[in-house]
Short mmCIF file of C-alpha atoms (C1' of nucleotides) in Angstrom, two decimals:
data_model
loop_
_atom_site.label_atom_id
_atom_site.label_comp_id
_atom_site.label_asym_id
_atom_site.label_seq_id
_atom_site.Cartn_x
_atom_site.Cartn_y
_atom_site.Cartn_z
CA MET C 16 -3.12 -21.52 12.48
CA GLU C 17 -6.68 -21.95 11.37
CA ASN C 18 -9.20 -22.46 14.11
CA THR C 19 -12.48 -24.06 13.27
CA ASP C 20 -13.88 -24.37 16.76
CA ILE C 21 -17.12 -22.47 16.47
CA THR C 22 -17.46 -22.19 20.24
CA ASN C 23 -14.66 -19.69 20.24
CA ILE C 24 -16.38 -16.92 18.39
CA SER C 25 -17.85 -15.34 21.47
CA ILE C 26 -16.28 -13.70 24.50
CA SER C 27 -16.74 -15.37 27.86
CA GLU C 28 -15.06 -15.13 31.24
CA GLU C 29 -12.75 -17.92 30.10
CA SER C 30 -11.66 -16.33 26.83
CA TYR C 31 -7.96 -16.36 26.12
CA GLU C 32 -6.07 -13.42 27.57
CA CYS C 33 -2.66 -12.00 26.96
CA SER C 34 -0.62 -8.99 27.91
CA PHE C 35 -0.60 -5.75 26.18
CA THR C 36 2.01 -3.08 25.88
CA VAL C 37 2.12 0.36 24.44
CA ASP C 38 5.20 1.84 22.85
CA CYS C 39 5.68 5.34 21.63
CA ALA C 40 7.89 7.04 19.13
CA VAL C 41 8.37 10.61 20.33
CA PHE C 42 9.81 12.89 17.69
CA GLY C 43 11.50 16.20 18.29
CA PHE C 44 13.45 18.68 16.25
CA GLN C 45 16.83 19.76 17.59
CA GLU C 46 19.91 21.30 16.08
CA GLY C 47 18.29 21.35 12.70
CA VAL C 48 17.48 17.67 12.48
CA LEU C 49 14.64 15.39 13.37
CA LYS C 50 15.28 13.25 16.42
CA LEU C 51 13.68 10.28 18.12
CA LEU C 52 13.58 9.70 21.85
CA LEU C 53 14.89 6.32 23.00
CA VAL C 54 15.34 4.71 26.40
CA GLN C 55 17.61 2.06 27.78
CA LYS C 56 15.79 0.70 30.79
CA GLY C 57 16.43 -2.57 32.53
CA ILE C 58 14.33 -4.89 30.47
CA ASP C 59 16.16 -8.14 30.96
CA ALA C 60 15.92 -9.68 27.55
CA PHE C 61 17.15 -6.65 25.72
CA LYS C 62 19.59 -5.15 28.22
CA GLY C 63 21.92 -2.81 26.50
CA TYR C 64 19.55 -2.20 23.61
CA TRP C 65 17.90 1.11 23.00
CA LEU C 66 14.11 0.96 22.78
CA LEU C 67 11.08 3.08 22.19
CA PRO C 68 9.68 4.03 25.57
CA GLY C 69 6.93 1.57 26.36
CA GLY C 70 5.42 -0.78 28.85
CA PRO C 71 2.38 -2.76 29.87
CA MET C 72 -1.17 -1.48 29.84
CA GLN C 73 -2.84 -1.88 33.23
CA GLU C 74 -6.29 -3.02 34.21
CA ASN C 75 -7.76 0.42 34.69
CA GLN C 76 -6.25 2.13 31.67
CA THR C 77 -7.03 2.58 28.03
CA ALA C 78 -4.08 2.24 25.69
CA GLU C 79 -4.05 6.03 25.37
CA GLN C 80 -3.89 6.48 29.12
CA ALA C 81 -1.26 3.79 29.41
CA VAL C 82 1.04 5.39 26.90
CA GLU C 83 0.75 8.79 28.55
CA ASN C 84 1.46 7.24 31.92
CA ILE C 85 4.38 5.11 30.82
CA LEU C 86 5.99 7.88 28.86
CA HIS C 87 5.80 10.02 31.97
CA LEU C 88 7.29 7.31 34.17
CA LEU C 89 10.16 6.60 31.84
CA THR C 90 11.05 10.05 30.59
CA GLY C 91 9.23 12.63 32.67
CA LEU C 92 7.34 13.85 29.61
CA LYS C 93 3.74 14.96 30.06
CA ASN C 94 0.97 16.11 27.75
CA VAL C 95 2.44 14.64 24.63
CA HIS C 96 -0.39 14.23 22.21
CA GLN C 97 -0.15 10.75 20.77
CA GLN C 98 -1.62 9.03 17.80
CA GLN C 99 -1.96 5.33 17.07
CA VAL C 100 0.29 3.96 14.40
CA HIS C 101 -0.27 0.22 14.28
CA CYS C 102 -0.84 -2.89 16.38
CA TYR C 103 1.74 -5.67 16.39
CA SER C 104 0.66 -9.13 17.41
CA SER C 105 3.22 -11.71 16.31
CA VAL C 106 3.03 -14.59 18.74
CA ASP C 107 6.73 -14.62 19.52
CA ARG C 108 7.64 -10.97 19.46
CA HIS C 109 8.43 -10.85 23.18
CA PRO C 110 10.84 -13.28 24.86
CA VAL C 111 9.09 -13.48 28.25
CA LYS C 112 5.54 -14.15 27.14
CA ARG C 113 2.99 -13.36 24.48
CA VAL C 114 2.59 -9.61 24.27
CA VAL C 115 0.58 -7.58 21.84
CA THR C 116 1.68 -4.00 21.43
CA ILE C 117 0.22 -0.83 20.08
CA CYS C 118 2.63 1.72 18.77
CA PHE C 119 1.90 5.43 19.06
CA TYR C 120 3.73 8.47 17.90
CA GLY C 121 3.91 11.95 19.34
CA ILE C 122 5.73 15.16 18.48
CA ILE C 123 7.12 17.67 20.93
CA LYS C 124 9.42 20.64 21.23
CA PRO C 125 12.40 19.23 23.14
CA GLU C 126 13.26 22.58 24.68
CA ASN C 127 9.82 22.82 26.30
CA HIS C 128 9.89 19.28 27.59
CA PRO C 129 12.79 18.48 29.87
CA ILE C 130 13.71 14.83 30.17
CA VAL C 131 13.60 13.48 33.71
CA SER C 132 15.21 10.17 34.58
CA GLU C 133 16.84 8.82 37.72
CA LYS C 134 19.89 7.57 35.95
CA HIS C 135 21.63 9.72 33.44
CA ASP C 136 22.15 8.51 29.95
CA ASP C 137 19.29 6.02 29.86
CA VAL C 138 16.98 8.41 28.00
CA LYS C 139 18.39 10.12 24.93
CA TRP C 140 17.53 11.88 21.72
CA PHE C 141 18.94 10.24 18.59
CA ARG C 142 19.21 11.73 15.14
CA ILE C 143 16.74 9.97 12.92
CA ASP C 144 19.50 9.20 10.45
CA GLU C 145 21.75 7.73 13.12
CA LEU C 146 19.51 5.39 15.05
CA PRO C 147 21.16 2.43 16.76
CA LYS C 148 19.84 -1.07 16.27
CA LEU C 149 16.82 -1.29 18.54
CA GLY C 150 15.62 -4.17 20.73
CA PHE C 151 12.54 -6.32 20.12
CA ASP C 152 10.91 -5.36 16.83
CA HIS C 153 11.27 -1.69 17.62
CA ASP C 154 13.16 -0.98 14.40
CA THR C 155 9.98 -1.80 12.58
CA LEU C 156 7.82 0.21 14.94
CA ALA C 157 10.06 3.26 14.69
CA ASN C 158 10.10 3.05 10.95
CA ASP C 159 6.33 2.68 10.69
CA ALA C 160 5.86 5.60 13.08
CA LEU C 161 8.14 7.81 11.02
CA ASN C 162 6.23 6.97 7.86
CA LYS C 163 2.96 7.73 9.59
CA LEU C 164 4.32 11.06 10.72
CA LYS C 165 5.49 11.88 7.21
CA SER C 166 2.20 11.05 5.59
CA ASN C 167 0.31 13.06 8.20
CA VAL C 168 2.59 15.99 7.55
CA GLU C 169 2.03 15.76 3.82
CA GLU C 170 -1.71 15.96 4.33
CA LYS C 171 -2.02 18.66 6.92
CA LEU C 172 1.10 20.50 7.83
CA ILE C 173 1.06 20.50 11.58
CA LEU C 174 4.68 21.02 12.36
CA GLY C 175 4.59 24.15 14.45
CA GLU C 176 4.24 21.74 17.35
CA LEU C 177 7.81 20.62 16.89
CA LEU C 178 9.25 24.10 17.12
CA PRO C 179 9.52 26.70 19.89
CA GLU C 180 6.67 29.15 20.42
CA LYS C 181 8.26 31.62 18.02
CA PHE C 182 10.31 30.52 15.06
CA THR C 183 11.59 31.77 11.74
CA LEU C 184 10.36 30.43 8.44
CA THR C 185 13.84 29.15 7.73
CA GLU C 186 13.72 27.06 10.88
CA LEU C 187 10.36 25.67 9.83
CA GLN C 188 11.68 24.93 6.38
CA GLU C 189 14.70 23.12 7.79
CA LEU C 190 12.35 20.97 9.80
CA TYR C 191 10.42 20.05 6.67
CA GLU C 192 13.54 19.34 4.74
CA SER C 193 14.91 17.18 7.50
CA LEU C 194 11.69 15.25 7.84
CA MET C 195 10.99 14.81 4.17
CA ASP C 196 14.62 14.46 3.25
CA GLN C 197 14.49 16.89 0.35
CA LYS C 198 15.44 20.46 -0.41
CA LEU C 199 12.77 23.05 -1.05
CA ASP C 200 12.80 26.44 -2.74
CA ARG C 201 12.67 29.15 -0.08
CA ARG C 202 10.21 31.42 -1.87
CA ASN C 203 7.86 28.63 -2.83
CA PHE C 204 7.94 27.25 0.67
CA ARG C 205 7.12 30.61 2.21
CA ARG C 206 4.23 31.18 -0.14
CA LYS C 207 2.74 27.75 0.37
CA ILE C 208 3.04 27.76 4.10
CA LEU C 209 1.80 31.31 4.58
CA GLN C 210 -1.28 30.89 2.46
CA LYS C 211 -2.40 28.08 4.74
CA GLY C 212 -3.17 30.89 7.17
CA LEU C 213 -1.86 28.94 10.15
CA LEU C 214 1.01 31.26 10.91
CA LYS C 215 1.20 34.91 11.81
CA LYS C 216 4.04 37.34 12.35
CA SER C 217 4.85 37.79 16.00
CA GLY C 218 6.17 41.29 15.33
CA GLU C 219 9.53 40.37 16.79
CA LYS C 220 12.73 39.62 14.97
CA LYS C 221 15.26 36.99 15.79
CA THR C 222 18.57 38.43 16.92
CA GLY C 223 22.00 36.91 16.66
CA VAL C 224 21.42 35.86 13.08
CA LYS C 225 22.16 37.85 9.97
CA GLY C 226 19.33 39.26 7.96
CA GLY C 227 17.18 39.78 11.03
CA PRO C 228 14.49 37.24 10.25
CA GLU C 229 10.91 37.71 11.36
CA LEU C 230 9.66 35.42 14.11
CA PHE C 231 6.36 33.70 13.39
CA GLU C 232 3.93 31.86 15.64
CA LEU C 233 0.88 29.65 15.21
CA THR C 234 -2.40 31.53 14.88
CA GLN C 235 -4.20 28.87 16.90
CA ARG C 236 -3.40 25.60 18.50
CA MET W 17 -6.17 6.63 36.06
CA GLU W 18 -2.58 7.63 36.62
CA ASN W 19 -0.28 4.89 37.73
CA THR W 20 2.93 5.83 39.46
CA ASP W 21 4.04 2.35 40.44
CA ILE W 22 7.40 2.11 38.77
CA THR W 23 7.48 -1.65 39.17
CA ASN W 24 4.89 -1.93 36.46
CA ILE W 25 6.95 -0.72 33.57
CA SER W 26 8.26 -4.12 32.65
CA ILE W 27 6.59 -7.28 31.41
CA SER W 28 6.70 -10.33 33.64
CA GLU W 29 4.79 -13.58 33.85
CA GLU W 30 2.40 -11.83 36.24
CA SER W 31 1.67 -8.84 34.04
CA TYR W 32 -1.96 -7.90 33.66
CA GLU W 33 -3.76 -9.70 30.85
CA CYS W 34 -7.01 -9.13 29.08
CA SER W 35 -8.94 -10.45 26.13
CA PHE W 36 -8.61 -9.32 22.66
CA THR W 37 -11.02 -9.29 19.80
CA VAL W 38 -10.80 -8.46 16.17
CA ASP W 39 -13.67 -6.94 14.22
CA CYS W 40 -13.83 -6.33 10.53
CA ALA W 41 -15.72 -3.99 8.29
CA VAL W 42 -16.11 -5.75 4.94
CA PHE W 43 -17.18 -3.42 2.16
CA GLY W 44 -18.75 -4.45 -1.13
CA PHE W 45 -20.41 -2.69 -4.03
CA GLN W 46 -23.82 -3.93 -5.10
CA GLU W 47 -26.68 -2.42 -7.08
CA GLY W 48 -24.75 0.77 -7.55
CA VAL W 49 -24.12 1.52 -3.91
CA LEU W 50 -21.50 0.78 -1.33
CA LYS W 51 -22.51 -1.83 1.22
CA LEU W 52 -21.23 -3.11 4.53
CA LEU W 53 -21.50 -6.70 5.71
CA LEU W 54 -23.06 -7.16 9.13
CA VAL W 55 -23.88 -10.18 11.24
CA GLN W 56 -26.42 -10.92 13.92
CA LYS W 57 -24.93 -13.75 15.90
CA GLY W 58 -25.95 -14.88 19.35
CA ILE W 59 -23.81 -12.61 21.44
CA ASP W 60 -25.85 -12.40 24.60
CA ALA W 61 -25.44 -8.81 25.57
CA PHE W 62 -26.33 -7.45 22.17
CA LYS W 63 -28.85 -9.99 20.94
CA GLY W 64 -30.88 -8.52 18.16
CA TYR W 65 -28.25 -5.97 17.28
CA TRP W 66 -26.35 -6.07 14.04
CA LEU W 67 -22.58 -6.11 14.41
CA LEU W 68 -19.38 -6.10 12.46
CA PRO W 69 -18.20 -9.69 12.18
CA GLY W 70 -15.68 -10.25 14.95
CA GLY W 71 -14.53 -12.39 17.79
CA PRO W 72 -11.70 -13.26 20.13
CA MET W 73 -8.08 -13.69 19.12
CA GLN W 74 -6.69 -17.07 20.20
CA GLU W 75 -3.41 -18.05 21.76
CA ASN W 76 -1.75 -19.23 18.56
CA GLN W 77 -2.93 -16.43 16.26
CA THR W 78 -1.84 -13.00 15.28
CA ALA W 79 -4.60 -10.44 14.98
CA GLU W 80 -4.37 -10.79 11.22
CA GLN W 81 -4.82 -14.54 11.37
CA ALA W 82 -7.64 -14.18 13.87
CA VAL W 83 -9.62 -11.83 11.71
CA GLU W 84 -9.26 -14.07 8.67
CA ASN W 85 -10.33 -17.07 10.70
CA ILE W 86 -13.27 -15.41 12.40
CA LEU W 87 -14.57 -13.85 9.24
CA HIS W 88 -14.52 -17.29 7.67
CA LEU W 89 -16.33 -18.88 10.58
CA LEU W 90 -19.03 -16.25 10.69
CA THR W 91 -19.63 -15.56 7.04
CA GLY W 92 -17.85 -18.18 4.96
CA LEU W 93 -15.64 -15.51 3.40
CA LYS W 94 -12.03 -16.40 2.64
CA ASN W 95 -9.03 -14.53 1.32
CA VAL W 96 -10.31 -11.10 2.13
CA HIS W 97 -7.31 -8.87 2.34
CA GLN W 98 -7.65 -6.83 5.51
CA GLN W 99 -6.03 -3.73 6.80
CA GLN W 100 -5.85 -2.38 10.33
CA VAL W 101 -7.96 0.64 11.08
CA HIS W 102 -7.62 1.36 14.77
CA CYS W 103 -7.43 -0.19 18.20
CA TYR W 104 -10.19 0.45 20.76
CA SER W 105 -9.41 -0.04 24.41
CA SER W 106 -12.05 1.67 26.55
CA VAL W 107 -12.22 -0.23 29.80
CA ASP W 108 -15.98 -0.72 29.71
CA ARG W 109 -16.63 -1.26 26.03
CA HIS W 110 -17.68 -4.89 26.50
CA PRO W 111 -20.37 -5.97 28.99
CA VAL W 112 -18.88 -9.35 29.88
CA LYS W 113 -15.31 -8.37 30.61
CA ARG W 114 -12.51 -6.10 29.59
CA VAL W 115 -11.89 -6.56 25.89
CA VAL W 116 -9.57 -4.65 23.64
CA THR W 117 -10.42 -4.80 19.96
CA ILE W 118 -8.63 -4.10 16.74
CA CYS W 119 -10.79 -3.11 13.84
CA PHE W 120 -9.86 -4.09 10.30
CA TYR W 121 -11.40 -3.34 6.97
CA GLY W 122 -11.52 -5.32 3.76
CA ILE W 123 -13.08 -4.91 0.34
CA ILE W 124 -14.55 -7.65 -1.85
CA LYS W 125 -16.74 -8.27 -4.87
CA PRO W 126 -19.92 -9.68 -3.33
CA GLU W 127 -20.76 -11.72 -6.42
CA ASN W 128 -17.46 -13.58 -6.18
CA HIS W 129 -17.80 -14.26 -2.49
CA PRO W 130 -20.89 -16.17 -1.51
CA ILE W 131 -22.00 -15.75 2.08
CA VAL W 132 -22.25 -19.01 4.00
CA SER W 133 -24.12 -19.16 7.28
CA GLU W 134 -26.09 -21.89 9.03
CA LYS W 135 -29.06 -19.71 9.75
CA HIS W 136 -30.46 -17.50 7.06
CA ASP W 137 -30.73 -13.82 7.64
CA ASP W 138 -28.02 -13.53 10.25
CA VAL W 139 -25.43 -12.26 7.76
CA LYS W 140 -26.49 -9.44 5.48
CA TRP W 141 -25.26 -6.64 3.26
CA PHE W 142 -26.50 -3.17 4.28
CA ARG W 143 -26.40 -0.02 2.20
CA ILE W 144 -23.84 2.27 3.76
CA ASP W 145 -26.41 5.05 3.91
CA GLU W 146 -28.97 2.84 5.63
CA LEU W 147 -27.03 1.18 8.40
CA PRO W 148 -29.00 0.11 11.46
CA LYS W 149 -27.88 1.08 14.94
CA LEU W 150 -25.07 -1.33 15.75
CA GLY W 151 -24.23 -3.10 18.99
CA PHE W 152 -21.24 -2.35 21.24
CA ASP W 153 -19.29 0.60 19.87
CA HIS W 154 -19.48 -0.77 16.35
CA ASP W 155 -21.06 2.41 15.00
CA THR W 156 -17.78 4.10 15.73
CA LEU W 157 -15.71 1.28 14.31
CA ALA W 158 -17.73 1.16 11.09
CA ASN W 159 -17.47 4.89 10.67
CA ASP W 160 -13.73 4.92 11.28
CA ALA W 161 -13.28 2.05 8.84
CA LEU W 162 -15.22 3.87 6.15
CA ASN W 163 -13.10 6.97 6.59
CA LYS W 164 -9.95 4.89 6.36
CA LEU W 165 -11.21 3.31 3.17
CA LYS W 166 -12.00 6.72 1.71
CA SER W 167 -8.62 8.16 2.50
CA ASN W 168 -6.88 5.10 1.09
CA VAL W 169 -8.91 5.41 -2.08
CA GLU W 170 -7.96 9.05 -2.44
CA GLU W 171 -4.30 8.17 -2.29
CA LYS W 172 -4.13 5.10 -4.48
CA LEU W 173 -7.23 4.14 -6.35
CA ILE W 174 -7.63 0.47 -5.72
CA LEU W 175 -11.27 -0.04 -6.35
CA GLY W 176 -11.32 -2.64 -9.09
CA GLU W 177 -11.35 -5.11 -6.21
CA LEU W 178 -14.89 -4.08 -5.39
CA LEU W 179 -16.27 -4.74 -8.85
CA PRO W 180 -16.85 -7.85 -10.96
CA GLU W 181 -14.05 -9.16 -13.16
CA LYS W 182 -15.25 -7.05 -16.05
CA PHE W 183 -16.93 -3.72 -15.59
CA THR W 184 -17.69 -0.53 -17.44
CA LEU W 185 -16.08 2.77 -16.62
CA THR W 186 -19.49 4.13 -15.68
CA GLU W 187 -19.87 1.41 -13.10
CA LEU W 188 -16.45 2.26 -11.70
CA GLN W 189 -17.33 5.92 -11.64
CA GLU W 190 -20.58 5.23 -9.81
CA LEU W 191 -18.60 3.33 -7.20
CA TYR W 192 -16.34 6.31 -6.70
CA GLU W 193 -19.22 8.70 -6.53
CA SER W 194 -21.03 6.50 -4.06
CA LEU W 195 -17.98 6.16 -1.90
CA MET W 196 -16.85 9.74 -2.02
CA ASP W 197 -20.34 11.15 -2.07
CA GLN W 198 -19.69 13.57 -4.90
CA LYS W 199 -20.34 13.82 -8.62
CA LEU W 200 -17.49 13.66 -11.09
CA ASP W 201 -17.13 14.69 -14.72
CA ARG W 202 -17.26 11.62 -16.92
CA ARG W 203 -14.50 12.67 -19.30
CA ASN W 204 -12.12 13.80 -16.60
CA PHE W 205 -12.76 10.66 -14.64
CA ARG W 206 -12.05 8.44 -17.65
CA ARG W 207 -8.85 10.25 -18.45
CA LYS W 208 -7.56 10.19 -14.90
CA ILE W 209 -8.36 6.55 -14.30
CA LEU W 210 -7.08 5.30 -17.64
CA GLN W 211 -3.75 7.05 -17.41
CA LYS W 212 -3.08 5.17 -14.19
CA GLY W 213 -2.55 2.21 -16.52
CA LEU W 214 -4.29 -0.20 -14.18
CA LEU W 215 -7.18 -0.97 -16.50
CA LYS W 216 -7.37 -2.43 -19.97
CA LYS W 217 -10.17 -3.05 -22.43
CA SER W 218 -11.44 -6.60 -22.30
CA GLY W 219 -12.58 -6.37 -25.92
CA GLU W 220 -16.15 -7.21 -24.95
CA LYS W 221 -19.07 -4.88 -24.70
CA LYS W 222 -21.77 -4.90 -22.10
CA THR W 223 -25.17 -5.80 -23.51
CA GLY W 224 -28.59 -4.84 -22.24
CA VAL W 225 -27.52 -1.25 -21.75
CA LYS W 226 -27.75 1.57 -24.25
CA GLY W 227 -24.64 2.94 -25.83
CA GLY W 228 -22.91 -0.44 -25.75
CA PRO W 229 -20.23 0.38 -23.23
CA GLU W 230 -16.82 -1.25 -23.31
CA LEU W 231 -16.03 -3.72 -20.55
CA PHE W 232 -12.71 -3.14 -18.76
CA GLU W 233 -10.66 -5.32 -16.47
CA LEU W 234 -7.66 -4.90 -14.20
CA THR W 235 -4.30 -5.30 -15.89
CA GLN W 236 -2.86 -7.06 -12.86
CA ARG W 237 -3.94 -7.98 -9.42
"C1'" DA O 6 -36.99 6.92 -35.35
"C1'" DC O 7 -36.23 8.11 -31.03
"C1'" DA O 8 -34.30 8.09 -26.42
"C1'" DA O 9 -30.58 7.08 -23.42
"C1'" DA O 10 -26.09 6.30 -22.35
"C1'" DA O 11 -21.18 5.96 -24.13
"C1'" DG O 12 -17.30 7.88 -26.14
"C1'" DT O 13 -14.17 11.61 -27.29
"C1'" DG O 14 -10.78 16.73 -27.38
"C1'" DT O 15 -10.06 21.36 -26.47
"C1'" DT O 16 -9.98 25.47 -23.66
"C1'" DT O 17 -9.54 27.59 -19.29
"C1'" DT O 18 -8.08 27.82 -14.86
"C1'" DT O 19 -5.36 26.74 -11.19
"C1'" DG O 20 -1.57 25.30 -8.69
"C1'" DA O 21 3.54 23.99 -8.74
"C1'" DT O 22 8.04 25.00 -10.08
"C1'" DA O 23 11.98 27.60 -11.43
"C1'" DC O 24 14.53 31.52 -11.00
"C1'" DA O 25 17.49 36.57 -9.39
"C1'" DC O 26 17.80 40.71 -7.09
"C1'" DC O 27 17.65 43.89 -3.12
"C1'" DC O 28 17.59 44.50 1.96
"C1'" DA O 29 18.75 43.81 6.87
"C1'" DT O 30 21.86 42.45 10.30
"C1'" DG O 31 26.19 40.63 12.41
"C1'" DT O 32 31.02 40.67 12.36
"C1'" DA X 30 32.62 47.65 4.49
"C1'" DC X 31 31.67 43.32 3.70
"C1'" DA X 32 29.68 38.84 4.11
"C1'" DT X 33 25.77 36.14 5.20
"C1'" DG X 34 21.22 35.06 5.36
"C1'" DG X 35 16.30 37.08 4.84
"C1'" DG X 36 12.74 38.80 2.11
"C1'" DT X 37 10.13 39.42 -2.21
"C1'" DG X 38 7.71 38.82 -7.53
"C1'" DT X 39 7.25 36.95 -12.05
"C1'" DA X 40 7.35 33.81 -15.86
"C1'" DT X 41 6.84 29.08 -17.15
"C1'" DC X 42 5.01 24.61 -16.95
"C1'" DA X 43 1.93 20.89 -15.62
"C1'" DA X 44 -2.12 19.22 -13.74
"C1'" DA X 45 -7.12 19.75 -12.82
"C1'" DA X 46 -11.53 21.45 -14.11
"C1'" DA X 47 -15.03 22.94 -17.22
"C1'" DC X 48 -17.39 22.17 -21.15
"C1'" DA X 49 -20.57 20.01 -25.99
"C1'" DC X 50 -21.06 17.21 -29.71
"C1'" DT X 51 -21.09 12.62 -32.11
"C1'" DT X 52 -21.72 7.56 -31.90
"C1'" DT X 53 -23.76 3.37 -30.31
"C1'" DT X 54 -27.38 0.53 -28.77
"C1'" DG X 55 -32.06 -0.62 -26.85
"C1'" DT X 56 -36.87 0.05 -27.19
#
DNA sequence: ACAAAAGTGTTTTTGATACACCCATGT
DNA sequence: ACATGGGTGTATCAAAAACACTTTTGT
């Protein structure tokens, strides 16, 4: 593995090149649980496997542009703010050729972002606790992305983005509990979250549910 | 920037390729301040500029292997544990050709790791508060790496690796203060750091300094 | 002997956790 | 009217912050 050829420390026209892909773990919150968006597109080597949406970076794109573009092509999603998770560069991680990949993650409100795909059933939301075995090394990527999401949530609680415009505190709490996989005290949760000052009452109440809970919204985005 | 050619969502032998470099921000603690290791190697476009040590990834290497290899070639350093910071993929970030880079960071004890370079003066430690203007976009990389280091230190305090084998608690505290750019209470710092259980008394005392401070060492590595 | 830095414990404050009752709405 | 979930306050506990004097060593 070690390379001691000192002529190779500088970039030239002839420098080694390889392909580059971007993959993204898009998380959403639906039916009270955290979900991950997977696709099953005709990539020969892993036909039949579910995968994180992803594909090659092109000549005129940054990785960030590539991931936005590819996610749109595969799923119809647009304007999903993405964040880098990690770069994977094992020599043999792709069966066709050497491919380095960067994994991103993004969070969306599923109900605001309709999935668009030519075939049915090749783009689907999966419960995070019921993921199928993924192709390539995407199990690892998905797991790393989830951990990144969790640790970002622990630091600064930016989860409003996963919920509809207006939501109850119970809904927000369920999201936390699902993500962090732990139960929280309702009163303590309310206090902590409200004193962040990121939420305000919308003035409306949610109907169809007992107790008539207040609907909240983000103060800013 | 947008690409709507659906044929490009899959990797083939003909997929676009580009070069790849790794750069690394190596941090050390010397003379009571945090320092960053920079090199001034003959990279044509940025001759005369100081840079993070870095260079191209080769065909048979992962990014992790490449960064270890290149750091060794440029500076003589070995066994520097590195961690990924971020991937930079602006199309025009390199003057010769399109180059995507992954930035790493590592921390070492300078006195245990002698710098080896053919020329003198082309590899040097710089105080973190007196960095020169760097070539390419390395100002950004260095800054991002420092922030990553800081946030990792806040979580789990792994800083013994920056100090000599045996060190006083004051020296450790100065490292923290230098890194975090804030003053800490000596007693609170001692208590907090000792109850982590990662340090033990070496039994020796440091001479040449008033008060005769105890020398500590890491319990494990 | 004096100056400078090291070593040590207690009090106060703050934030986190645990806990129970009343109120609003849907059925 | 009753059942279900929503909304609220306080007491306790643990962790973080503030604070001052004594001991050791170098000059």
